[in-house]
PDB file of C-alpha atoms and ligand atoms in Angstrom:
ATOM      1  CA  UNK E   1       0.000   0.000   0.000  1.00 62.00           C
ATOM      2  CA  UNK E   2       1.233   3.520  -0.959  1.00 68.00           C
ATOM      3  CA  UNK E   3       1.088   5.822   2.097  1.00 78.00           C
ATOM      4  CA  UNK E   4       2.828   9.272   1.549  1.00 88.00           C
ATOM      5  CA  UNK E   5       3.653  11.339   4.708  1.00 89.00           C
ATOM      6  CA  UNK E   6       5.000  14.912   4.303  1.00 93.00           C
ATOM      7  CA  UNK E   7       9.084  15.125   4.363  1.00 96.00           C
ATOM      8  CA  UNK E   8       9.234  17.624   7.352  1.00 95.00           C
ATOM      9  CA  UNK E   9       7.542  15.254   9.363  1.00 90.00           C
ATOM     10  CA  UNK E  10       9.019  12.438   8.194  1.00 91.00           C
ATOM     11  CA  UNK E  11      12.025  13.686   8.884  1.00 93.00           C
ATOM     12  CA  UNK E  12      11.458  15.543  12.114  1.00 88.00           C
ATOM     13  CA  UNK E  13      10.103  11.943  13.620  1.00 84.00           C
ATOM     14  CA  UNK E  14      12.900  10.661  12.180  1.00 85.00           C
ATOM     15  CA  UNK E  15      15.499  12.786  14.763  1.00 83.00           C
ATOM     16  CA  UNK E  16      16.391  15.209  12.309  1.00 89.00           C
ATOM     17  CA  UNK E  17      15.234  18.402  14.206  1.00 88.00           C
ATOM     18  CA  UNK E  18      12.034  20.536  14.425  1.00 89.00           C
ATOM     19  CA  UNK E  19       9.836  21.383  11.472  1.00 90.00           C
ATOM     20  CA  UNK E  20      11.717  25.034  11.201  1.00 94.00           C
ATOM     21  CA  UNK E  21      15.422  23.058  11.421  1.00 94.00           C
ATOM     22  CA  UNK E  22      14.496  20.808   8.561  1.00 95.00           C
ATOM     23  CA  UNK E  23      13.324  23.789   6.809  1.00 95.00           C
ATOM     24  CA  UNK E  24      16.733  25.004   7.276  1.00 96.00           C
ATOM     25  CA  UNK E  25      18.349  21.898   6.050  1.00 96.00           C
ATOM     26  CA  UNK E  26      15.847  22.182   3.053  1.00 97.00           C
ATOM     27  CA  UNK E  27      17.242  25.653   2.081  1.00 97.00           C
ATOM     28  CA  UNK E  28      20.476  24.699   2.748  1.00 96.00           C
ATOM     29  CA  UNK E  29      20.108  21.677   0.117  1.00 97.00           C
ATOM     30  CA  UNK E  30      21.215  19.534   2.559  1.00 97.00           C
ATOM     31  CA  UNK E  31      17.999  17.362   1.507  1.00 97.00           C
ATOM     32  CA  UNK E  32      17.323  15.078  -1.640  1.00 97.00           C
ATOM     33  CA  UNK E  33      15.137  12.723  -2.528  1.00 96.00           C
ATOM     34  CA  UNK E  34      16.227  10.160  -4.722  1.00 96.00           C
ATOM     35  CA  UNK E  35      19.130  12.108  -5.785  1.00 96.00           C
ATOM     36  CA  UNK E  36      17.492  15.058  -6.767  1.00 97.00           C
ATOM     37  CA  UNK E  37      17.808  18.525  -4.098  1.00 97.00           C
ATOM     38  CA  UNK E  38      14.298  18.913  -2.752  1.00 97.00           C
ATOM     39  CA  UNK E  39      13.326  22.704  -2.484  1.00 96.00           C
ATOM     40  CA  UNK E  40       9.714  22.196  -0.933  1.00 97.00           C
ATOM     41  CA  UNK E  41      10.118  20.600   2.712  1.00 96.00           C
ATOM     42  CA  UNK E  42       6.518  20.216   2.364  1.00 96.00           C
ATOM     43  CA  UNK E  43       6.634  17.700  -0.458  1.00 97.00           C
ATOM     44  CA  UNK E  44       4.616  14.687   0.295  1.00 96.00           C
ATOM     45  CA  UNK E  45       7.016  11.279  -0.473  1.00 95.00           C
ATOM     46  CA  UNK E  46       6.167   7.376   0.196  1.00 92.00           C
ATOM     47  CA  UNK E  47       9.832   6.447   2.270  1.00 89.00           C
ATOM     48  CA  UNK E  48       8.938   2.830   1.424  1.00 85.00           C
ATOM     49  CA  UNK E  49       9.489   3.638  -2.553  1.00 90.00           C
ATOM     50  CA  UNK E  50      12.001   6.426  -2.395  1.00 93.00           C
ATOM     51  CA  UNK E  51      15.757   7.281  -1.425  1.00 94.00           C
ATOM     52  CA  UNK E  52      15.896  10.156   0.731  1.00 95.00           C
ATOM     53  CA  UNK E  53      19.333  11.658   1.863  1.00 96.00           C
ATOM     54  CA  UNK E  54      20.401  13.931   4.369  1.00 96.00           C
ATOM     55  CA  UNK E  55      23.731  15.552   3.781  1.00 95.00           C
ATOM     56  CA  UNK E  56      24.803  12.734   1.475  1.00 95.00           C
ATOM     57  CA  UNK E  57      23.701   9.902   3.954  1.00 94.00           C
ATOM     58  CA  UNK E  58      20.858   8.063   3.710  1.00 94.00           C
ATOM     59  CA  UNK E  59      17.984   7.755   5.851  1.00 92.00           C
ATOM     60  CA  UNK E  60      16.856   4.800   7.722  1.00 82.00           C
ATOM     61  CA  UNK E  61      13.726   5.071   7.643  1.00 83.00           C
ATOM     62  CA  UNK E  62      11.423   3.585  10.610  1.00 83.00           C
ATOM     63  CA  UNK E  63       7.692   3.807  10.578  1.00 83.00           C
ATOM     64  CA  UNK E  64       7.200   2.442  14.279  1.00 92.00           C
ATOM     65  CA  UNK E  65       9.478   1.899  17.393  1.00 94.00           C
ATOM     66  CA  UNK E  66       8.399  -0.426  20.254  1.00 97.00           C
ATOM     67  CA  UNK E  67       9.891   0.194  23.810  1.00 98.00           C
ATOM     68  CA  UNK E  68      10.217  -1.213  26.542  1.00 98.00           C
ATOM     69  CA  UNK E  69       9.811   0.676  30.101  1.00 98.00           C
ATOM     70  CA  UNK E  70      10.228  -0.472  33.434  1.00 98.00           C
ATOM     71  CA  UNK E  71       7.785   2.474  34.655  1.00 98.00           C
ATOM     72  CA  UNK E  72       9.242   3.666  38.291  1.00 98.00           C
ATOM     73  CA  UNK E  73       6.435   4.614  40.588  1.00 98.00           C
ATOM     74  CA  UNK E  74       5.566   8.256  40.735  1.00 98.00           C
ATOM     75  CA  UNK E  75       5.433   9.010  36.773  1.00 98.00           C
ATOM     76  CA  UNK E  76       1.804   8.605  35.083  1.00 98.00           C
ATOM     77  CA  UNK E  77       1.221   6.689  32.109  1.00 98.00           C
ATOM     78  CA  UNK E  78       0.546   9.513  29.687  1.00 98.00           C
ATOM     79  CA  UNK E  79       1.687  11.575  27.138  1.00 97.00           C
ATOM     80  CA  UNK E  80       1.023  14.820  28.669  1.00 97.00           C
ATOM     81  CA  UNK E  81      -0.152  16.360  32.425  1.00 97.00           C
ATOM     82  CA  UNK E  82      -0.329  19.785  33.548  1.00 97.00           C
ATOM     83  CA  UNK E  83       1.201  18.746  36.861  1.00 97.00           C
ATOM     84  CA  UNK E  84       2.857  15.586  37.297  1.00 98.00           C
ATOM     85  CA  UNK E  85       5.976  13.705  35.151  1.00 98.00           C
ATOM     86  CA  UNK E  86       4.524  11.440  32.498  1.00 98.00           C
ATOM     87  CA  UNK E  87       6.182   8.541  31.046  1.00 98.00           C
ATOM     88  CA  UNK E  88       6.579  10.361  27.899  1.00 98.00           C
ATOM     89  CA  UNK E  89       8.704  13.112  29.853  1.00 97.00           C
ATOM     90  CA  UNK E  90      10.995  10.475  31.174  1.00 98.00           C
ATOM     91  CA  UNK E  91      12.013   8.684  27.657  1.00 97.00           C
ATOM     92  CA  UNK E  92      15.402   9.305  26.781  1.00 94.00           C
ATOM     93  CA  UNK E  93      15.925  12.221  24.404  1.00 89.00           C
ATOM     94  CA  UNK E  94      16.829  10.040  21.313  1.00 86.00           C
ATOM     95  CA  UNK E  95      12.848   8.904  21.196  1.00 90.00           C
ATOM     96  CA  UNK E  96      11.459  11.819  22.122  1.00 86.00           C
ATOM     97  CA  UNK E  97      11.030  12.350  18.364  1.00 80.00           C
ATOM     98  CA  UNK E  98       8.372   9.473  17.613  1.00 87.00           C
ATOM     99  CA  UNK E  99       5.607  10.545  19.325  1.00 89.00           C
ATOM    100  CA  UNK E 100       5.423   7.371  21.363  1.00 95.00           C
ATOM    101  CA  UNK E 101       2.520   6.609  23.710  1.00 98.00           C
ATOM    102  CA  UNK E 102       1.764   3.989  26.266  1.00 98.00           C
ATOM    103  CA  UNK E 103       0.138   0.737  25.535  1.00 98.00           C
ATOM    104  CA  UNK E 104      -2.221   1.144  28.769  1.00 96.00           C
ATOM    105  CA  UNK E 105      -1.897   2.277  31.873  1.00 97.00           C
ATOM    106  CA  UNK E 106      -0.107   1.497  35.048  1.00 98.00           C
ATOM    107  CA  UNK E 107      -1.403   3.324  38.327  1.00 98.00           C
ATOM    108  CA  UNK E 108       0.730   6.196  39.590  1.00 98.00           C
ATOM    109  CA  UNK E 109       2.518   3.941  42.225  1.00 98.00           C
ATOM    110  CA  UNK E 110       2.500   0.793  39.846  1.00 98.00           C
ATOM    111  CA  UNK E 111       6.268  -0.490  37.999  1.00 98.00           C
ATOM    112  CA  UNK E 112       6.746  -2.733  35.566  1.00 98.00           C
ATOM    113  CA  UNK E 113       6.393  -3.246  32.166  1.00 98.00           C
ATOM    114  CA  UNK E 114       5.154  -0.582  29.921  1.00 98.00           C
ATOM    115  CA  UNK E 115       5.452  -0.688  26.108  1.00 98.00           C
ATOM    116  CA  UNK E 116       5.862   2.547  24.250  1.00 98.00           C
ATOM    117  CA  UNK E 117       4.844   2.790  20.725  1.00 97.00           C
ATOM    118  CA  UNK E 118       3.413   4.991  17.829  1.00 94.00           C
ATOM    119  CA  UNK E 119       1.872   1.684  16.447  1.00 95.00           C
ATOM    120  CA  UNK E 120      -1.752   2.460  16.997  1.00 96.00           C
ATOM    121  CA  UNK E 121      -3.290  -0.230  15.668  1.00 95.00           C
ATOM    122  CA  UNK E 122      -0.952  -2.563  17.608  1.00 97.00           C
ATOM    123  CA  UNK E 123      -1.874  -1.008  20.923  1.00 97.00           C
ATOM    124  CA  UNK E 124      -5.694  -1.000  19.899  1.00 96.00           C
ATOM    125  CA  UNK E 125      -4.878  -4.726  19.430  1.00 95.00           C
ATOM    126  CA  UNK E 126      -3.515  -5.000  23.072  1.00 96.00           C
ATOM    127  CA  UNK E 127      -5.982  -3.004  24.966  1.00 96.00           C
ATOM    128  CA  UNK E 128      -9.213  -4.016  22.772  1.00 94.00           C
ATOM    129  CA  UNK E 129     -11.738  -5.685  25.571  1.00 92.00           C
ATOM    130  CA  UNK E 130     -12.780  -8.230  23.091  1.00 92.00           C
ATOM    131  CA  UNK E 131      -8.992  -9.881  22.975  1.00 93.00           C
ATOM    132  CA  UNK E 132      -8.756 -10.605  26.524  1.00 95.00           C
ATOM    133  CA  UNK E 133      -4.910 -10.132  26.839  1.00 96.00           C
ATOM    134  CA  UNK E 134      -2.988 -11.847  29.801  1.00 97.00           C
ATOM    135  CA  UNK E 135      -1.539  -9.630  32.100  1.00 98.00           C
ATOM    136  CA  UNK E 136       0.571 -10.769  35.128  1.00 98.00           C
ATOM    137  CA  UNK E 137       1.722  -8.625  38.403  1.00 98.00           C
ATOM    138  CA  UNK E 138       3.542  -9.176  41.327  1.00 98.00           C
ATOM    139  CA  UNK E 139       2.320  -7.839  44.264  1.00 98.00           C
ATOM    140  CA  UNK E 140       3.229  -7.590  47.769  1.00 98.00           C
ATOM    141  CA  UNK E 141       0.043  -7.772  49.596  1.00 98.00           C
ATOM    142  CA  UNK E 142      -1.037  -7.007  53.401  1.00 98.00           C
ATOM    143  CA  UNK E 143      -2.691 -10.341  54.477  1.00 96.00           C
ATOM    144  CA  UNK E 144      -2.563 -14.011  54.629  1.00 97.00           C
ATOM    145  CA  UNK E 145      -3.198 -14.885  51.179  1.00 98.00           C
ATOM    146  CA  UNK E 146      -4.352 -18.413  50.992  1.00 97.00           C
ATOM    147  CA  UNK E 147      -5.606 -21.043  48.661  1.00 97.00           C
ATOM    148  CA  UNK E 148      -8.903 -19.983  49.722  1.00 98.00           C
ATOM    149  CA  UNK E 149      -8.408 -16.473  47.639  1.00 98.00           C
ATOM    150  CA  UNK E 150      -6.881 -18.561  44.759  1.00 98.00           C
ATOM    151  CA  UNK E 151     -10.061 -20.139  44.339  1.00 98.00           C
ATOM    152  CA  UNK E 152     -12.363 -16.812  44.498  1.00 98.00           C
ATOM    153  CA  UNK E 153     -10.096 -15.257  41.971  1.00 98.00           C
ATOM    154  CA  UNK E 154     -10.340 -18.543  39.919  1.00 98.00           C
ATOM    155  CA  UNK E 155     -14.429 -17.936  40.110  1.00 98.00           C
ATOM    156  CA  UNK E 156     -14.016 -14.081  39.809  1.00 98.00           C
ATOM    157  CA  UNK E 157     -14.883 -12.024  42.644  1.00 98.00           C
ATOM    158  CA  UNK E 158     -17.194  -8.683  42.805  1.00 98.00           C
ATOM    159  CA  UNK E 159     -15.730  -5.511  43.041  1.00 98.00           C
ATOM    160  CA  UNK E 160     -16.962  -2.631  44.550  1.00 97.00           C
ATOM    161  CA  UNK E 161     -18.905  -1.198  41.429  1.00 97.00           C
ATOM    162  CA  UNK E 162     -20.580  -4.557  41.320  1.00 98.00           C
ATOM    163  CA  UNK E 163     -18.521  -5.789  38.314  1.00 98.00           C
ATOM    164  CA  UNK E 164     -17.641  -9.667  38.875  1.00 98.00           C
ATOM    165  CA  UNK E 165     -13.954 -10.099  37.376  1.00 98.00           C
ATOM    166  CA  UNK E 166     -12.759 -13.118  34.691  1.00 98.00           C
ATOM    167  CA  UNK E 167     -10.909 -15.846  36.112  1.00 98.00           C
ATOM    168  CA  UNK E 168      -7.880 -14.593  37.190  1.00 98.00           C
ATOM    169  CA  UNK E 169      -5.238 -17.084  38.195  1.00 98.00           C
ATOM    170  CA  UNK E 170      -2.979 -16.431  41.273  1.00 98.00           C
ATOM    171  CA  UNK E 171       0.020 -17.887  42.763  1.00 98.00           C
ATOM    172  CA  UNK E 172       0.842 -17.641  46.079  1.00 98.00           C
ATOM    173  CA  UNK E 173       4.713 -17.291  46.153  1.00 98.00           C
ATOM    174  CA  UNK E 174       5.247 -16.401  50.326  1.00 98.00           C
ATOM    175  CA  UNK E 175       2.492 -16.332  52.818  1.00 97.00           C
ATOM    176  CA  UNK E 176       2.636 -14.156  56.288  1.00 96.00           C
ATOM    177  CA  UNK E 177       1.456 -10.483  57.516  1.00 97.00           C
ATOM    178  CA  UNK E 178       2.742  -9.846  54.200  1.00 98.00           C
ATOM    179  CA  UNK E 179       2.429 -11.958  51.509  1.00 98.00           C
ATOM    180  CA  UNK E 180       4.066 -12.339  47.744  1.00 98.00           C
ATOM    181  CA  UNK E 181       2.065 -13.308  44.943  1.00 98.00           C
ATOM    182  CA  UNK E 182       1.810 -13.470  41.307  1.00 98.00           C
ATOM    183  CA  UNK E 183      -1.761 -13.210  39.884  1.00 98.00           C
ATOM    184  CA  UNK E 184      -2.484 -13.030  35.904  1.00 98.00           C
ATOM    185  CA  UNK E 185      -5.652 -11.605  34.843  1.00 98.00           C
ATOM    186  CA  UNK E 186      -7.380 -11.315  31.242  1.00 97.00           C
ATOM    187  CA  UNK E 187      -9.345  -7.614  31.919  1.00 96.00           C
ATOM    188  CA  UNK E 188      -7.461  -4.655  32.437  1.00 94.00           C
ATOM    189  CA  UNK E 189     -10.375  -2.704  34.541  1.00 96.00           C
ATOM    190  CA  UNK E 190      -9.534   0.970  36.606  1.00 96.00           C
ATOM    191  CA  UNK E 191      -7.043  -0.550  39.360  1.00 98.00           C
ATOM    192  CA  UNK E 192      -8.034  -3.918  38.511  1.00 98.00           C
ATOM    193  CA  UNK E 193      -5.410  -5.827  40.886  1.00 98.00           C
ATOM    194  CA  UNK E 194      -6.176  -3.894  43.321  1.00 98.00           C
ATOM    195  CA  UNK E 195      -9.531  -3.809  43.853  1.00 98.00           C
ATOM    196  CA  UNK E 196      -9.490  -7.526  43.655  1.00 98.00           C
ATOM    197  CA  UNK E 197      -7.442  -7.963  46.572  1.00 98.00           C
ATOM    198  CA  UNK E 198      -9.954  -5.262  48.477  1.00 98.00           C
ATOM    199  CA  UNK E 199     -12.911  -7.488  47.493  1.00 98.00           C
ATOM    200  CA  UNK E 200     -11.123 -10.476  49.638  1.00 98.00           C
ATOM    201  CA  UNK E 201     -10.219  -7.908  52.363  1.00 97.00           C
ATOM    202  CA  UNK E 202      -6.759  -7.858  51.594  1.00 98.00           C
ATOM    203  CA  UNK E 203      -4.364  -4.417  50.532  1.00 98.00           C
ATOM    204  CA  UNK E 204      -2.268  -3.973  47.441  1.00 98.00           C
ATOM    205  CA  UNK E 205       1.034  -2.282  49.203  1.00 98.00           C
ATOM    206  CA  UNK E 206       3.066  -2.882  46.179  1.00 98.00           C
ATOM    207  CA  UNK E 207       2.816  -3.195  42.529  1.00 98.00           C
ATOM    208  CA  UNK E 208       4.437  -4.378  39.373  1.00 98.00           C
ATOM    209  CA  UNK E 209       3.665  -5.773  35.943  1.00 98.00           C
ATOM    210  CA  UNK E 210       5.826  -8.663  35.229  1.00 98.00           C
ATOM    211  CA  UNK E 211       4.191  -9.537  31.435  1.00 98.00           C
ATOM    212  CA  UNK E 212       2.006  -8.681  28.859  1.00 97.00           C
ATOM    213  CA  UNK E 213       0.321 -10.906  26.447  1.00 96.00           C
ATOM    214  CA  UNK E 214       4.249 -13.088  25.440  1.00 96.00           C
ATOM    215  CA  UNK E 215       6.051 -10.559  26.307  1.00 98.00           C
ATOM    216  CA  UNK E 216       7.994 -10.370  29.654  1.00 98.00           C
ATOM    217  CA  UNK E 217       9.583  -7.260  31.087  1.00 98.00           C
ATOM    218  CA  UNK E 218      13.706  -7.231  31.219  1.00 98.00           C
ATOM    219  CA  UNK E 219      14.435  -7.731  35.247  1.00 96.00           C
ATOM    220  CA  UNK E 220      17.895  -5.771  33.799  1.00 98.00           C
ATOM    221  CA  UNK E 221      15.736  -2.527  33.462  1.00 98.00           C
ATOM    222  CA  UNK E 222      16.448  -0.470  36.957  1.00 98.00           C
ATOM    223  CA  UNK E 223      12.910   1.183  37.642  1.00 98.00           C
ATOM    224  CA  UNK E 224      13.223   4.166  34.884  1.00 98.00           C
ATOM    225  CA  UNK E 225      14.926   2.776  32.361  1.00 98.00           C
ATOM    226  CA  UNK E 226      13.583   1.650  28.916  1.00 98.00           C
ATOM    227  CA  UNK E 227      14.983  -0.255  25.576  1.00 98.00           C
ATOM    228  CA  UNK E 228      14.217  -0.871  22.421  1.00 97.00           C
ATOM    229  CA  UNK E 229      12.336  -4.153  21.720  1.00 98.00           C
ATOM    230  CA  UNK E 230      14.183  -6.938  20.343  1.00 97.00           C
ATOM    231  CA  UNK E 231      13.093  -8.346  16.630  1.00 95.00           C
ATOM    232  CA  UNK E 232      11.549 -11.357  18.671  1.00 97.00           C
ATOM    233  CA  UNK E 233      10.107  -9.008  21.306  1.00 98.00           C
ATOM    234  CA  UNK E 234       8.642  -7.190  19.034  1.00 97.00           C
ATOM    235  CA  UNK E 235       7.164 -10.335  17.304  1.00 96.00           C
ATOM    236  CA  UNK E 236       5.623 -11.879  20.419  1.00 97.00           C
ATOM    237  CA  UNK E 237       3.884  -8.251  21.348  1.00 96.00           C
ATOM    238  CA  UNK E 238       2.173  -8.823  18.534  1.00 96.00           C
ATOM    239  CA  UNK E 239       1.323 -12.279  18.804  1.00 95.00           C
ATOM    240  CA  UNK E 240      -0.544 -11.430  22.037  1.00 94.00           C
ATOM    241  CA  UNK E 241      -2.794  -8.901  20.261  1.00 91.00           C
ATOM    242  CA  UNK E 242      -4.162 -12.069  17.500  1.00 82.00           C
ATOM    243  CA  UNK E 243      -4.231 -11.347  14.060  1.00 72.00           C
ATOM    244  CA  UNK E 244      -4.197  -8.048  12.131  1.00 57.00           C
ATOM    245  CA  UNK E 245      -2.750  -5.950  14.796  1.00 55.00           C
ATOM    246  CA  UNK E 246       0.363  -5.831  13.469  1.00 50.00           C
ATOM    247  CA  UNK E 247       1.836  -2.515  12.537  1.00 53.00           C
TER     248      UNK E 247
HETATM  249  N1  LIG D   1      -4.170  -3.152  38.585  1.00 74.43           N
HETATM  250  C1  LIG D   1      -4.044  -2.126  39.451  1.00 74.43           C
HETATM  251  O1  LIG D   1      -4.684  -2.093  40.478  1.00 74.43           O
HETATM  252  N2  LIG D   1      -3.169  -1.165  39.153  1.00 74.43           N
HETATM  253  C2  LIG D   1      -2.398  -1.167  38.035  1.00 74.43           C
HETATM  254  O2  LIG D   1      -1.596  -0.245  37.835  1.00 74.43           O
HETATM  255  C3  LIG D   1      -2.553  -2.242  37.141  1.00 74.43           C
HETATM  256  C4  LIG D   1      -3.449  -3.228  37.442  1.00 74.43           C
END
């Protein structure tokens, strides 16, 4: 399929400066497109079909970037708020340029694994009710969780607005005061994990997504820090969202 983009944005997604720098470039002839100096930066191209150059070298051209954060607590999982650091704000400078957005959202408090993408139709995939992809947290919970609370979850429990969750597997992995567990669930409703551990009079004190659909967060992230996807990453992302999702 032919899909032309304009070459200012295509290049100022790309890393190459704002709109007014790659005007700059432009004037400066610093620009061509297969071989040829372009003199309009507002010239629409298909990069797929076309060799555009940038001071001689050519320009690897990426339509969508996948990465992978290992959200610290006290960031929100946004693009933009008038008041507190997003996830967006904390990306690295060299994606700042693809207008990346979250796949979902992780509470203010939660960590854990947090994709960033400009691949809408991939994250539609991921967050669409209908696909029912598996999420799994770790959580350190106040309470004796028991095999008894295994089995609720396993039947769904109501939570407070009277919604009655899917089955939800959990695993208990230490029991005491405070207990461990790992609990994957198939819904992805307002503080989900949470509220199911209120429901069996239990409290969330701690919070972090360990997977999404295939794909399992890098334990070598440090709370903060975000990569790239690898090829096979990338792959199993979309895997979890079915078919036609892919970007
Ligand atoms: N469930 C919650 O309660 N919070 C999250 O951030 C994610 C799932």
């Amino acid at each position: 399929m032919r899909e032309t983009q304009r070459l200012d944005k295509l290049l100022s997604n790309s890393g190459y400066g704002s709109r007014r720098e790659i005007k700059e470039l432009v004037k400066r002839g610093a620009v061509s497109v297969d071989n040829v100096t372009v003199r309009d930066e507002g010239m629409h191209i298909d990069p797929k079909t076309v060799v555009v150059k940038i001071n001689g070298q050519v320009l690897n051209y990426r339509r969508y970037v996948y990465v992978m954060m290992n959200k610290p607590s006290g960031v929100v999982s946004a693009t933009y708020d008038s008041k507190l650091k997003t996830v967006a704000d904390i990306l690295p400078e060299r994606y700042k340029c693809f207008g990346l957005f979250p796949i979902g959202r992780l509470d203010i408090d939660t960590e854990g694994l947090l994709v960033m993408t400009n691949d809408g139709q991939l994250a539609h995939g991921l967050l669409s009710p209908k696909k029912h992809v598996r999420k799994k947290y770790y959580a350190l919970v106040r309470g004796r969780v028991d095999r008894e609370d295994a089995v609720l979850f396993q039947r769904g429990v109501v939570l407070d607005d009277g919604y009655k969750t899917m089955p939800a597997v959990l695993d208990i992995l230490r029991q005491g005061e405070f207990s461990e567990v790992e609990l994957v669930i198939y819904e992805g409703k307002f503080h989900q994990v949470k509220r199911m551990f209120k429901a069996v009079g239990k409290e969330v004190k701690y919070l972090k997504r360990v997977e999404m659909g295939k794909l399992k967060l890098d334990e070598g992230l440090k709370p903060g820090e975000c990569r790239e996807l690898a090829p096979e990453e990338e792959k199993l992302l979309k895997d979890s969202a079915g078919p036609n999702s892919a970007g």
